[in-house]
Structures are given as structure tokens and as C-alpha cells.
CSV table of C-alpha atoms in Angstrom, one decimal:
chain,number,residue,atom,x,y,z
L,1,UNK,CA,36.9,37.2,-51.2
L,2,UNK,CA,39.9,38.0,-49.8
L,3,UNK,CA,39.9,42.5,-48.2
L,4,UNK,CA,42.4,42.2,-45.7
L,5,UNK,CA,44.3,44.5,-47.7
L,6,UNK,CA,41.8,47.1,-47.8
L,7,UNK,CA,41.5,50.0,-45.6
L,8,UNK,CA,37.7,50.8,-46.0
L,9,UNK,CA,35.3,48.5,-45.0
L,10,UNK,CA,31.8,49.4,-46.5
L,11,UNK,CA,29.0,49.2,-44.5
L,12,UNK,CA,25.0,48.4,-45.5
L,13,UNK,CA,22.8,50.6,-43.4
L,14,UNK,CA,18.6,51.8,-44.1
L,15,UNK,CA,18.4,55.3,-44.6
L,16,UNK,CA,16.1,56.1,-41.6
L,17,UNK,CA,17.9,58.0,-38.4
L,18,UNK,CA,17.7,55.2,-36.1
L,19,UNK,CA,19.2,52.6,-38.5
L,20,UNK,CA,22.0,55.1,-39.1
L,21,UNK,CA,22.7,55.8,-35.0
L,22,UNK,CA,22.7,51.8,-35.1
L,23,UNK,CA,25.1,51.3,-37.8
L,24,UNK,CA,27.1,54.1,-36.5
L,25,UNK,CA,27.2,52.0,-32.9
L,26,UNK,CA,28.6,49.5,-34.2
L,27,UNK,CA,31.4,51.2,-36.0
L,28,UNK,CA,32.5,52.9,-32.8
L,29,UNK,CA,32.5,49.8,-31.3
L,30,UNK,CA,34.7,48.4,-34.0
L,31,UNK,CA,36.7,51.5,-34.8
L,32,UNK,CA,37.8,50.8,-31.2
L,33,UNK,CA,39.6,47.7,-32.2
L,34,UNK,CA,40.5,48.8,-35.5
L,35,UNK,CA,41.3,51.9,-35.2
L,36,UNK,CA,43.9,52.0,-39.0
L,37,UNK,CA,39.9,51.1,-40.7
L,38,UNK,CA,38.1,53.9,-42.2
L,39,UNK,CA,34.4,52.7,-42.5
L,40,UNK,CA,32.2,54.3,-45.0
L,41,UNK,CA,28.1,53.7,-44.2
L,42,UNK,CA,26.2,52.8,-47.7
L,43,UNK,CA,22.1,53.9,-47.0
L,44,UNK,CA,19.3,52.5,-48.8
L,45,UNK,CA,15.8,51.9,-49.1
L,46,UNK,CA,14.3,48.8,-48.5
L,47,UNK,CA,10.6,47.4,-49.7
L,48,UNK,CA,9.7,47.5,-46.2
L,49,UNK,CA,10.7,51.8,-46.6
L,50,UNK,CA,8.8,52.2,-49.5
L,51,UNK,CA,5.2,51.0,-49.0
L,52,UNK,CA,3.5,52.0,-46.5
L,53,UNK,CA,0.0,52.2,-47.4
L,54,UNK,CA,-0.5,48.2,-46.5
L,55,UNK,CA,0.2,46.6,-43.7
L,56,UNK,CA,3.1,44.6,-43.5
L,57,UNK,CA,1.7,41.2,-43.8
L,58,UNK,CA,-0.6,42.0,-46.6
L,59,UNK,CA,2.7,42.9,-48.9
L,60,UNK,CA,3.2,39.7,-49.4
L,61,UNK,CA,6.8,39.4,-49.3
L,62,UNK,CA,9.6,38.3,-47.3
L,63,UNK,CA,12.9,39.9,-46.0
L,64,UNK,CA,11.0,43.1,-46.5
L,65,UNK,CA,14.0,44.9,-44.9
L,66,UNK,CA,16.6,43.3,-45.3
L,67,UNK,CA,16.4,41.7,-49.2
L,68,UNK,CA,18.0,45.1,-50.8
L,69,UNK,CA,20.9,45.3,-48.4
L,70,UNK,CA,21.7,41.3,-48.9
L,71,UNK,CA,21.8,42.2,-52.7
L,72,UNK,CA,24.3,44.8,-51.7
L,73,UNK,CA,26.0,42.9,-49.8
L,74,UNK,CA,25.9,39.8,-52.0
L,75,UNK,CA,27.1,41.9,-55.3
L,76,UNK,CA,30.3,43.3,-53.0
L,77,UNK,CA,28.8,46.1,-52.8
L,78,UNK,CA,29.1,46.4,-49.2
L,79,UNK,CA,30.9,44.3,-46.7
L,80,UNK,CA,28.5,43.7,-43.7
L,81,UNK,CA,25.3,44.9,-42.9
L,82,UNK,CA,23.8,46.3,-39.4
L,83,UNK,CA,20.1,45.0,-38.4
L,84,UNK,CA,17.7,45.4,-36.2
L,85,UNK,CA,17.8,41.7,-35.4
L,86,UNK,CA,14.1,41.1,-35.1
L,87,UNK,CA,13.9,42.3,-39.1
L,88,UNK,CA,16.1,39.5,-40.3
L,89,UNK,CA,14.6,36.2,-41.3
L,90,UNK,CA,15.3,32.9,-39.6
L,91,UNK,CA,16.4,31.7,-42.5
L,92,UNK,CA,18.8,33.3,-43.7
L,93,UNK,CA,19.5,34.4,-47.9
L,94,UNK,CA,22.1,31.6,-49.2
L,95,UNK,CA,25.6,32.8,-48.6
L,96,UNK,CA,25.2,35.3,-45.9
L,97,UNK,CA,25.5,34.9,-41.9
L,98,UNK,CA,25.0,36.7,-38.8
L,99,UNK,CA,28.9,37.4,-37.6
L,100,UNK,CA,27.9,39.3,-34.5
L,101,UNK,CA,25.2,40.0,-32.5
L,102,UNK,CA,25.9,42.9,-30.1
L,103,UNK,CA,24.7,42.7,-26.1
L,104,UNK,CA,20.9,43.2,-26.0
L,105,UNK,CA,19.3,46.2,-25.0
L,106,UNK,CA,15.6,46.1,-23.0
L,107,UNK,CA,13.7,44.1,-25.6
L,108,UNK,CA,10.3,45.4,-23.9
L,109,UNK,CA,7.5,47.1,-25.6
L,110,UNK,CA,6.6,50.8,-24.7
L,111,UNK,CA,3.8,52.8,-25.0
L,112,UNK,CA,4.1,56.2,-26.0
L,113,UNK,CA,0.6,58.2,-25.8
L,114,UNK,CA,-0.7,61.9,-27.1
L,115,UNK,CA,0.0,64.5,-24.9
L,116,UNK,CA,-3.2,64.9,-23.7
L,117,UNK,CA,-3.2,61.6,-22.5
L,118,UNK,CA,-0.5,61.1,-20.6
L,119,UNK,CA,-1.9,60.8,-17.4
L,120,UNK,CA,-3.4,57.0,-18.6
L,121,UNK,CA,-1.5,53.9,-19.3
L,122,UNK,CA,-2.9,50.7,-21.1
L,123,UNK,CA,-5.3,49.7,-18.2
L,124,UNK,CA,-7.1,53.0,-17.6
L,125,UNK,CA,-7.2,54.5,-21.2
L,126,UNK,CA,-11.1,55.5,-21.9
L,127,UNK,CA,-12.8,52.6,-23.8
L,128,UNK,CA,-12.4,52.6,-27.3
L,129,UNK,CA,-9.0,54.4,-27.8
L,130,UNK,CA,-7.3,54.1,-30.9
L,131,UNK,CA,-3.3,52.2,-30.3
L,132,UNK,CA,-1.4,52.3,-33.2
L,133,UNK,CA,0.9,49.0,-33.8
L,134,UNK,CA,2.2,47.5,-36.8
L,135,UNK,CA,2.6,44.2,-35.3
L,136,UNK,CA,0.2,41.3,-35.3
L,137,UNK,CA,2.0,40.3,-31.9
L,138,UNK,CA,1.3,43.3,-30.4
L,139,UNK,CA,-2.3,43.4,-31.8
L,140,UNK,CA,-3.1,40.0,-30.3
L,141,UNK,CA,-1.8,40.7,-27.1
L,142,UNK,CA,-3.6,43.8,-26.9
L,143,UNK,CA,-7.5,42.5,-28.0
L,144,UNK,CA,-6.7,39.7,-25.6
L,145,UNK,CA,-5.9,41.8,-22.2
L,146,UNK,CA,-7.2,45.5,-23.2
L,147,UNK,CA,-10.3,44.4,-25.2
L,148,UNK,CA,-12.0,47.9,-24.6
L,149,UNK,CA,-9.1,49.5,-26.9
L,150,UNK,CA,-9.0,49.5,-30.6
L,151,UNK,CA,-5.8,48.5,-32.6
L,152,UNK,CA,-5.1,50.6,-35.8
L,153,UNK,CA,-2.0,50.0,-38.0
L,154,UNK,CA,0.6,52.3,-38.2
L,155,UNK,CA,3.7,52.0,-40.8
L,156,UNK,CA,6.6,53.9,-41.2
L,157,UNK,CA,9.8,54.5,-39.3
L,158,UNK,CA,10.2,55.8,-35.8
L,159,UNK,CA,9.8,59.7,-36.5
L,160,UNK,CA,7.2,59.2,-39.3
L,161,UNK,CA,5.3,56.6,-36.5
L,162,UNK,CA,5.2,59.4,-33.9
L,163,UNK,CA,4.4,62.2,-36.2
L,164,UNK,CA,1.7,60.5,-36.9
L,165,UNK,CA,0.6,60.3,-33.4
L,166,UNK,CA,1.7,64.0,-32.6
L,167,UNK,CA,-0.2,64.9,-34.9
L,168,UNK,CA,-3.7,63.1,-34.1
L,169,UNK,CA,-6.2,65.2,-32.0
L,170,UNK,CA,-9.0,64.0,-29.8
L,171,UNK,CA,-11.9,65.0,-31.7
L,172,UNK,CA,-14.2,62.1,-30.6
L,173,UNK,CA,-15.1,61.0,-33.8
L,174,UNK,CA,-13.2,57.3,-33.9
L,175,UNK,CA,-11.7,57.8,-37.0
L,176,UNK,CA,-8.7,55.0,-37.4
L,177,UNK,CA,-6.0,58.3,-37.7
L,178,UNK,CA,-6.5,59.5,-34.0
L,179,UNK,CA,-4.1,57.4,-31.9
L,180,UNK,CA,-4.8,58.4,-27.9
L,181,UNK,CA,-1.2,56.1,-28.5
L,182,UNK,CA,1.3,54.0,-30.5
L,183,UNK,CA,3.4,50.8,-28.9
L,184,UNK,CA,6.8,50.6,-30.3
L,185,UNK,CA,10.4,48.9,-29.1
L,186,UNK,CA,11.7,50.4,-26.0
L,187,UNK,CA,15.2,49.8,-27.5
L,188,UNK,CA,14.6,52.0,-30.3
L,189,UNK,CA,13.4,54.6,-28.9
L,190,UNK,CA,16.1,54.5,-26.4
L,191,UNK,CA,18.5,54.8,-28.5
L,192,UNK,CA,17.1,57.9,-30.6
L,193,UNK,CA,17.5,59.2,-27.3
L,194,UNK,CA,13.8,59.5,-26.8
L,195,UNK,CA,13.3,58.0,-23.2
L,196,UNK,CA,11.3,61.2,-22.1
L,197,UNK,CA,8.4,60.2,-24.7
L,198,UNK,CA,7.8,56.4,-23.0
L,199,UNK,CA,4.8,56.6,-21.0
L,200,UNK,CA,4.4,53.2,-19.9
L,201,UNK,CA,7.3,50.2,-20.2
L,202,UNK,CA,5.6,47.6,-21.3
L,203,UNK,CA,6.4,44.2,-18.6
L,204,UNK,CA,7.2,41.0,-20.9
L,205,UNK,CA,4.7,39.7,-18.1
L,206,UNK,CA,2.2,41.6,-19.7
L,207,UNK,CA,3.4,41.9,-23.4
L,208,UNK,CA,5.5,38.9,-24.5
L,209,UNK,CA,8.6,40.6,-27.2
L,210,UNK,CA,9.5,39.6,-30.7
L,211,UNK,CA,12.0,37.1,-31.1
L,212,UNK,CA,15.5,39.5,-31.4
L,213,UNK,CA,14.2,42.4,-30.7
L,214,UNK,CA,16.8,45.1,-28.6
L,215,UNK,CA,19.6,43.1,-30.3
L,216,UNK,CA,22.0,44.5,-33.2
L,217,UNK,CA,23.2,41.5,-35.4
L,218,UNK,CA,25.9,42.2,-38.3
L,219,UNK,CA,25.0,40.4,-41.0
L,220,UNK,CA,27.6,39.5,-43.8
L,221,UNK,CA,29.4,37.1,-46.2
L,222,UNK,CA,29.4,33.2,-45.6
L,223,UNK,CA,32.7,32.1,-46.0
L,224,UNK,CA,34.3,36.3,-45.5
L,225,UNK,CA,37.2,35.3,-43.0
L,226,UNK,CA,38.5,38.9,-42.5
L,227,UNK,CA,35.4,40.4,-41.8
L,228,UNK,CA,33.8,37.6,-39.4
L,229,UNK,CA,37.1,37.6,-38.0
L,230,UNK,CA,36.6,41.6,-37.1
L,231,UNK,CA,33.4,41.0,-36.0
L,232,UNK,CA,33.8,38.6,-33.9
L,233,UNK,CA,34.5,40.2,-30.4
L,234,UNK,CA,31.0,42.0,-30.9
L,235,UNK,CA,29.3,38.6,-30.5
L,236,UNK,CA,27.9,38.7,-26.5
L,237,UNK,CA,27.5,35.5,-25.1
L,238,UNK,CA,24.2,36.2,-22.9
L,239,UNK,CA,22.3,37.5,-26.3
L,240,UNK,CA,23.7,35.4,-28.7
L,241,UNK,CA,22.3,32.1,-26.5
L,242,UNK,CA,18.9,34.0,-26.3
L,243,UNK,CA,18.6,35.0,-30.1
L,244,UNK,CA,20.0,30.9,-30.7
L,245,UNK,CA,16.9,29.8,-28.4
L,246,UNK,CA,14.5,32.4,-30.0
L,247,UNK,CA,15.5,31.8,-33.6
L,248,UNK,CA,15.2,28.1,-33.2
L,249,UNK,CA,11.8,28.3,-31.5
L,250,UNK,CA,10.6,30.3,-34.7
L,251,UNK,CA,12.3,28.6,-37.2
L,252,UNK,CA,10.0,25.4,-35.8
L,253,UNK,CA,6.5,27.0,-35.8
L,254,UNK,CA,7.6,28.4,-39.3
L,255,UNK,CA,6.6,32.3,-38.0
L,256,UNK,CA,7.5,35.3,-39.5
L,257,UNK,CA,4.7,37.8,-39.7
L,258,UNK,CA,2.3,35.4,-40.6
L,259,UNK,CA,1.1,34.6,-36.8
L,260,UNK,CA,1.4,36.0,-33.7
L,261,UNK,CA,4.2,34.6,-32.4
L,262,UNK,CA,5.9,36.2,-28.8
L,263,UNK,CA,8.7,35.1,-27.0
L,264,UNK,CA,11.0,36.0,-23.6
L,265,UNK,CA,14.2,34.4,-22.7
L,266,UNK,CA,16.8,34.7,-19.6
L,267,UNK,CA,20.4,33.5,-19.1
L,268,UNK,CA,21.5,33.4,-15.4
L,269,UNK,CA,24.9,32.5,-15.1
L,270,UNK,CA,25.0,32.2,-11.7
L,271,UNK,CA,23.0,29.5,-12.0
L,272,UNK,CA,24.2,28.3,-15.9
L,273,UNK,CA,21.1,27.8,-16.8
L,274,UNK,CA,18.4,29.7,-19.3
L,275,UNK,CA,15.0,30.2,-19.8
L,276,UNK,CA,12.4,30.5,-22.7
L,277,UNK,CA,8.8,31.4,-22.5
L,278,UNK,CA,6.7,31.3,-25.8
L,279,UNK,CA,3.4,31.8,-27.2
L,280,UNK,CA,1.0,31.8,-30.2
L,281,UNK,CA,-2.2,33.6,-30.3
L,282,UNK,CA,-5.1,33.7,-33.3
L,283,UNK,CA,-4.9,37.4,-34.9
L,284,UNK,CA,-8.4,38.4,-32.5
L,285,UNK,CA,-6.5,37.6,-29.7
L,286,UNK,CA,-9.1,35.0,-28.9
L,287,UNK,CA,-6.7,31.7,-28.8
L,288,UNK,CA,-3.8,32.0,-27.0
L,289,UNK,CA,-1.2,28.8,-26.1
L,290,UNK,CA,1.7,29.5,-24.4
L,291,UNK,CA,4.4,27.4,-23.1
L,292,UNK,CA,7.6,27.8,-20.5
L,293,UNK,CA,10.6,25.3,-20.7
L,294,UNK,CA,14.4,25.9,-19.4
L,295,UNK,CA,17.9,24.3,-19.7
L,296,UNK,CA,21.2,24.1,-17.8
L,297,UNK,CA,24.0,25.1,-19.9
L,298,UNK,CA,27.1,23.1,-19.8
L,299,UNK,CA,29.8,23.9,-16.6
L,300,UNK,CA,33.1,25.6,-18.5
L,301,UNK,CA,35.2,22.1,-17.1
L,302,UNK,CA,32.9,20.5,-19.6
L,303,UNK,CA,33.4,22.5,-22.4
L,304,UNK,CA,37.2,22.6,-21.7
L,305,UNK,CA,36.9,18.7,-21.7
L,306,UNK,CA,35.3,18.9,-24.9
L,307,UNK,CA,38.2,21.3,-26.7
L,308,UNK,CA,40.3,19.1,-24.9
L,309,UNK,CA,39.2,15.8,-26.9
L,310,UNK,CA,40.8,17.9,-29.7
L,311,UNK,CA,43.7,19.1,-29.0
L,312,UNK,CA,47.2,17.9,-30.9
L,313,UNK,CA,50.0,15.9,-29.5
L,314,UNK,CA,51.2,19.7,-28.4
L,315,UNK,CA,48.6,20.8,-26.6
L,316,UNK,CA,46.8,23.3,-29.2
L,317,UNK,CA,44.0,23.2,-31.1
L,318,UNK,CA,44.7,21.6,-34.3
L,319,UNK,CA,44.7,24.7,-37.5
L,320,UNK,CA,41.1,25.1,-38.9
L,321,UNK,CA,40.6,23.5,-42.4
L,322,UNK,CA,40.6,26.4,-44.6
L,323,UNK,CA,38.2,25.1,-46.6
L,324,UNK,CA,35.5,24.1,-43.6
L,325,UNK,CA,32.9,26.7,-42.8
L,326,UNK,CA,31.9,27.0,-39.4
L,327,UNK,CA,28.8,25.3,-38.5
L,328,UNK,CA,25.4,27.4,-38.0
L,329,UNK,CA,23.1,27.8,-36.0
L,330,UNK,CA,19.4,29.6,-37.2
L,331,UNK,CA,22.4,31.9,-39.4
L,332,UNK,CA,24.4,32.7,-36.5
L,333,UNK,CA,28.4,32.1,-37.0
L,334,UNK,CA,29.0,30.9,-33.1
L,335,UNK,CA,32.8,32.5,-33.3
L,336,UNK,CA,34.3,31.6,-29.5
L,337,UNK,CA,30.8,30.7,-28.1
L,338,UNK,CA,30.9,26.3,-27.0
L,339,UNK,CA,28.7,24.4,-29.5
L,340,UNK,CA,27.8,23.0,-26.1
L,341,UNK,CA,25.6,25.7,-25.0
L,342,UNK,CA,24.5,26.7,-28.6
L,343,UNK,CA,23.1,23.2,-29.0
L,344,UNK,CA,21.5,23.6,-25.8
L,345,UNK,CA,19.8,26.7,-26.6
L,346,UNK,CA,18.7,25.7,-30.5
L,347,UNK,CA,17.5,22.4,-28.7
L,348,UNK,CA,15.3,24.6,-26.2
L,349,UNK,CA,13.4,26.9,-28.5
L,350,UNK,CA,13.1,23.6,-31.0
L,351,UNK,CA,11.6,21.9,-28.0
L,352,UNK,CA,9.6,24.8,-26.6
L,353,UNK,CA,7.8,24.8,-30.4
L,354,UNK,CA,6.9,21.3,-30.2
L,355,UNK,CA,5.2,21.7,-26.7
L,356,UNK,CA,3.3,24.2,-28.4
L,357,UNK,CA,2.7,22.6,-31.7
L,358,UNK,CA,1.3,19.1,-29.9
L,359,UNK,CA,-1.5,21.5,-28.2
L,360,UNK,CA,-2.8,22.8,-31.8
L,361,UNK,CA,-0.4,26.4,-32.3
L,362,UNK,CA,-0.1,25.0,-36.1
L,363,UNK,CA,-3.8,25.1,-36.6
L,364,UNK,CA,-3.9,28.6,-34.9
L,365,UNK,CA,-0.9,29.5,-37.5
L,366,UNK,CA,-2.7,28.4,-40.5
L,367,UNK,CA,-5.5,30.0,-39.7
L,368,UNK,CA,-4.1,33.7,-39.4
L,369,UNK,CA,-2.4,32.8,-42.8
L,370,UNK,CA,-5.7,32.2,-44.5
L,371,UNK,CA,-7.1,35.1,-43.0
L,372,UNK,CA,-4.2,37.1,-44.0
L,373,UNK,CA,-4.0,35.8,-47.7
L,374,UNK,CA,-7.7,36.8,-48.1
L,375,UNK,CA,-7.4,39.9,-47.5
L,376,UNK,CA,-4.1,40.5,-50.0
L,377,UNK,CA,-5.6,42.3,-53.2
């Protein structure tokens, strides 16, 4: 659909505040470039908003924050969508892709603790404190290396998680509702401008992250030249390499929220080379494999080689076949970035998962799905 004529550009946002001060990010960022485009933010509710009494793998569905918004964004009614990128599937819904994914912020954990409290951190918190987490990552990690804590789920978005904690008193009785503290994204919390609430950042030594997570991604129509087009000087090399590796390292276990599944990645371009360190744990925390691989991205003479190969008799790249979609990689349109290095990150996470899969993380996978599917009423 062609909206190059258009002067407003609708924009698919959740209706809680730290969706909003992200979809608002990345309109400043754009309004920069575009400064003639008026951008008008469309909020709504996703499944993952509205039920809260269950934890989120016992819903039972996928794209639970993200399937409204595509509908949206599917039907016209809105021309790209902002995400937390650790929310959006590896597989992505048919005719949509990820046109940018913004430079990564700390994609740590953070513990954030009841004021009277405070004065602890994850090692020294008296035995059998309650840690509120929605995450079967986070739960793993946690029985494995803090075994005297207890883990106790937590939904809702970022002010109704830390109500929920504010409003929790130590009355000694265990009871599930008294956090002593909740884990949450250090990036979020960051930018709600919360910093002064993070008792303890949580090393990736420690607490492996979620694959995306502290990255924005702009998700919109397959095939939407105008708007990739726009979005395109958002894409960030660094993160868009990582989220490639992490995607394709998921995409290969076939994780969502179904397993435990934790991931870190590094690009050092000094050195043109990344990174990737993985692991799969059974929901007790019990089994854990883990696995550590790394790549050499290709030198810029290489890929200028490559374009090179290309070229017409004139010396430019030949015109793009207007009817030839850019290839993809786990959903991400690569814009400017070398297929090079994006093969050489998808091929790193791909390979990372096998290492993993040929020492048994499969079997530990199925097994936290059976337990899972039991439980669903």
C-alpha cells in the first residue's frame, strides 16, 4: 500500500506508561528526520493486558502482546508498531516484519526490593523470601543459585508489578502476596525513569537475559516500502547482529515461554568478531545446559567485494526489482546491514542451539511443556 502521500503516519502502541514513553522514543527519533510527519500514537489492550490472574504460560496462547496490534496493523489500521523486542515472536505473523531495531539498552535483570529490605541483595536475603517474577527464565535461574528463596509469580505492567510489591508488608506469615522483592528489566525501569528503585543490577554472569530484551524493534508491513524506508536509519548495527544471533538460537530450540531459555551476546568491533552464550534449564532449576560459541564477522573490504560482484557496467548498484522483497532474517528486514554478517550471526545462534540440543536441552524442553500443559485448566 502505497502512504507516501500521507502526512500522518499511525502508530500501534499498548496502553501501559512505559509502552507509551517507548513509542514516543521512537517518534522523536523519527520526527528528527521527518520533521513535515505528524504521528498520531493508536493504544490498545493486548491478551497479555487483560488476564492477569494466570501465569503467562498457563494462557495458552501465543503473541500474547503483540497479536492485537498485528491485527491493527494488518487491517491498515495503523502503520508500524513499537515493541518491546523480547515480546515479539520469532516467528513472525505472515506479512509483517521488524523494520528497525533501535540501539540496545542494558538488557540486565534488576532487583528491586521492599523498603525494608533494602539493605539485602539476592545472596543475603533471609531464607525463604518471597521474589516476585513472571518469567520461567528468571525462576529457573533463581531456584538454581538462591535455592533458600521462594519464587512467586507476579503479572501485570511495571507500576501495577511494583504496587504490588509496595504494597506487601513483612508480616512473617509466607503468604505468596508478600514480595521482600520483584526482578524486572533494567531497561524498563530505566526508562520510566525509575533508576533510584534498582537495588541490585543483576550481572548476565549471574542471571543470563531474555533473548531481545533492552531492544525497541518497529514492527510493520511486509512489502510497506515508504515506511521501511523511514525506518530504516533506526536499525543499529551492534543490536541488530545480537537480536539476529539471539533470534536464530531460539527459533532452533523452538522456545518461547514454554522453557527456560537465557541468552547473552557481545559485538566487539575492534576485534569484528561476536559472541553468544546460551542456556536451557528444567523449570526447578535442577538441569541446566549451557553452551558458549563466537564468530568473526566479515572485514568491510569483504563486504565491499561482495557489493562489488554486483555492480553495473557504471559502477552502481543495479535498481532493486520492485517486485523482490528483501530477504529475512528471524523477521528482521536487514536494510543497509551486509547479509555477510547477518548470516554469520543467524548461523551462530543456529549453531549455538545444536550444541545444546546434542547434549539433551530438547528433552529438558519437552519436559517443562508437559509440566506446563498439565497444569492449564
Amino acid at each position: 500500500m502505497d502512504r507516501s502521500d500521507r502526512k500522518t503516519i499511525r502508530v500501534g502502541s499498548r496502553k501501559s506508561e512505559l509502552a507509551l514513553i517507548q513509542t514516543k522514543f521512537v517518534i522523536s527519533q523519527l520526527k528528527e528526520l521527518h520533521p513535515e510527519i505528524e504521528f498520531e500514537i493508536v493504544s490498545m489492550t493486548t491478551m497479555g493486558d487483560r488476564v492477569l490472574d494466570k501465569p503467562l504460560p498457563k494462557i495458552g496462547e501465543k503473541s500474547l502482546f503483540t497479536k492485537d496490534l498485528e491485527v491493527a496493523l494488518l487491517s491498515g489500521t495503523v502503520d508500524f508498531i513499537v515493541h518491546s523486542l523480547k515480546d515479539l515472536p520469532t516467528v513472525m505473523e505472515i506479512g509483517t516484519t521488524i523494520g528497525a531495531i533501535l540501539k540496545r539498552d542494558d538488557p540486565r535483570d534488576a532487583l528491586v526490593l521492599r523498603d525494608d529490605c533494602k539493605e539485602y541483595q539476592l545472596d543475603s536475603l533471609p531464607s525463604k523470601s518471597f521474589i516476585g517474577t513472571s518469567s520461567l527464565r528468571r525462576t529457573a535461574q533463581l531456584k538454581r543459585k538462591f535455592p533458600n528463596l521462594q519464587v512467586s509469580d507476579v503479572r501485570g505492567n511495571l507500576n501495577t508489578r511494583l504496587k504490588k510489591l509496595d504494597s506487601s508488608q513483612s508480616t512473617g506469615d509466607n503468604t505468596n502476596t508478600n514480595y521482600s522483592g520483584i526482578i524486572l528489566a533494567l531497561a524498563g525501569i530505566q526508562r520510566m525513569g525509575w533508576e533510584k528503585r534498582v537495588s541490585q543490577i543483576i550481572d548476565s554472569d549471574v542471571m543470563l537475559y531474555a533473548v531481545g530484551q533492552g531492544a525497541l524493534a518497529v514492527e510493520c508491513r511486509l512489502g510497506d516500502d515508504y515506511i521501511l524506508e523511514m525506518l530504516e536509519p533506526l536499525h543499529h548495527y551492534e543490536t541488530v547482529l545480537q537480536v539476529v544471533a539471539e533470534r536464530g538460537f531460539l527459533t532452533r530450540l523452538g522456545g518461547g515461554c514454554s522453557a527456560p531459555v537465557g541468552i547473552r551476546s557481545t559485538v566487539c568491533l575492534t576485534k569484528n568478531a561476536m559472541s553468544l552464550d546460551g542456556a536451557v534449564w528444567s523449570l526447578d532449576g535442577a538441569e541446566e545446559l549451557q553452551y558458549s560459541s563466537s564468530a568473526e564477522l566479515a572485514d568491510k573490504k569483504v563486504i565491499q567485494s561482495h557489493i562489488d560482484q554486483y555492480r553495473g557496467e557504471d559502477g552502481e548498484p543495479p535498481k532493486k526489482c520492485p517486485y523482490k522483497q528483501p530477504r529475512q532474517f528471524v523477521g528482521v528486514t536487514p536494510g543497509k546491514i551486509s547479509y555477510l554478517d547477518l548470516d554469520t550471526a543467524l548461523k551462530l545462534g543456529t549453531e549455538l542451539a545444536e550444541n545444546l540440543i546434542s547434549k539433551g536441552a530438547l528433552d529438558i524442553m519437552n519436559a517443562a511443556k508437559e509440566i506446563i500443559h498439565s497444569t492449564i485448566k
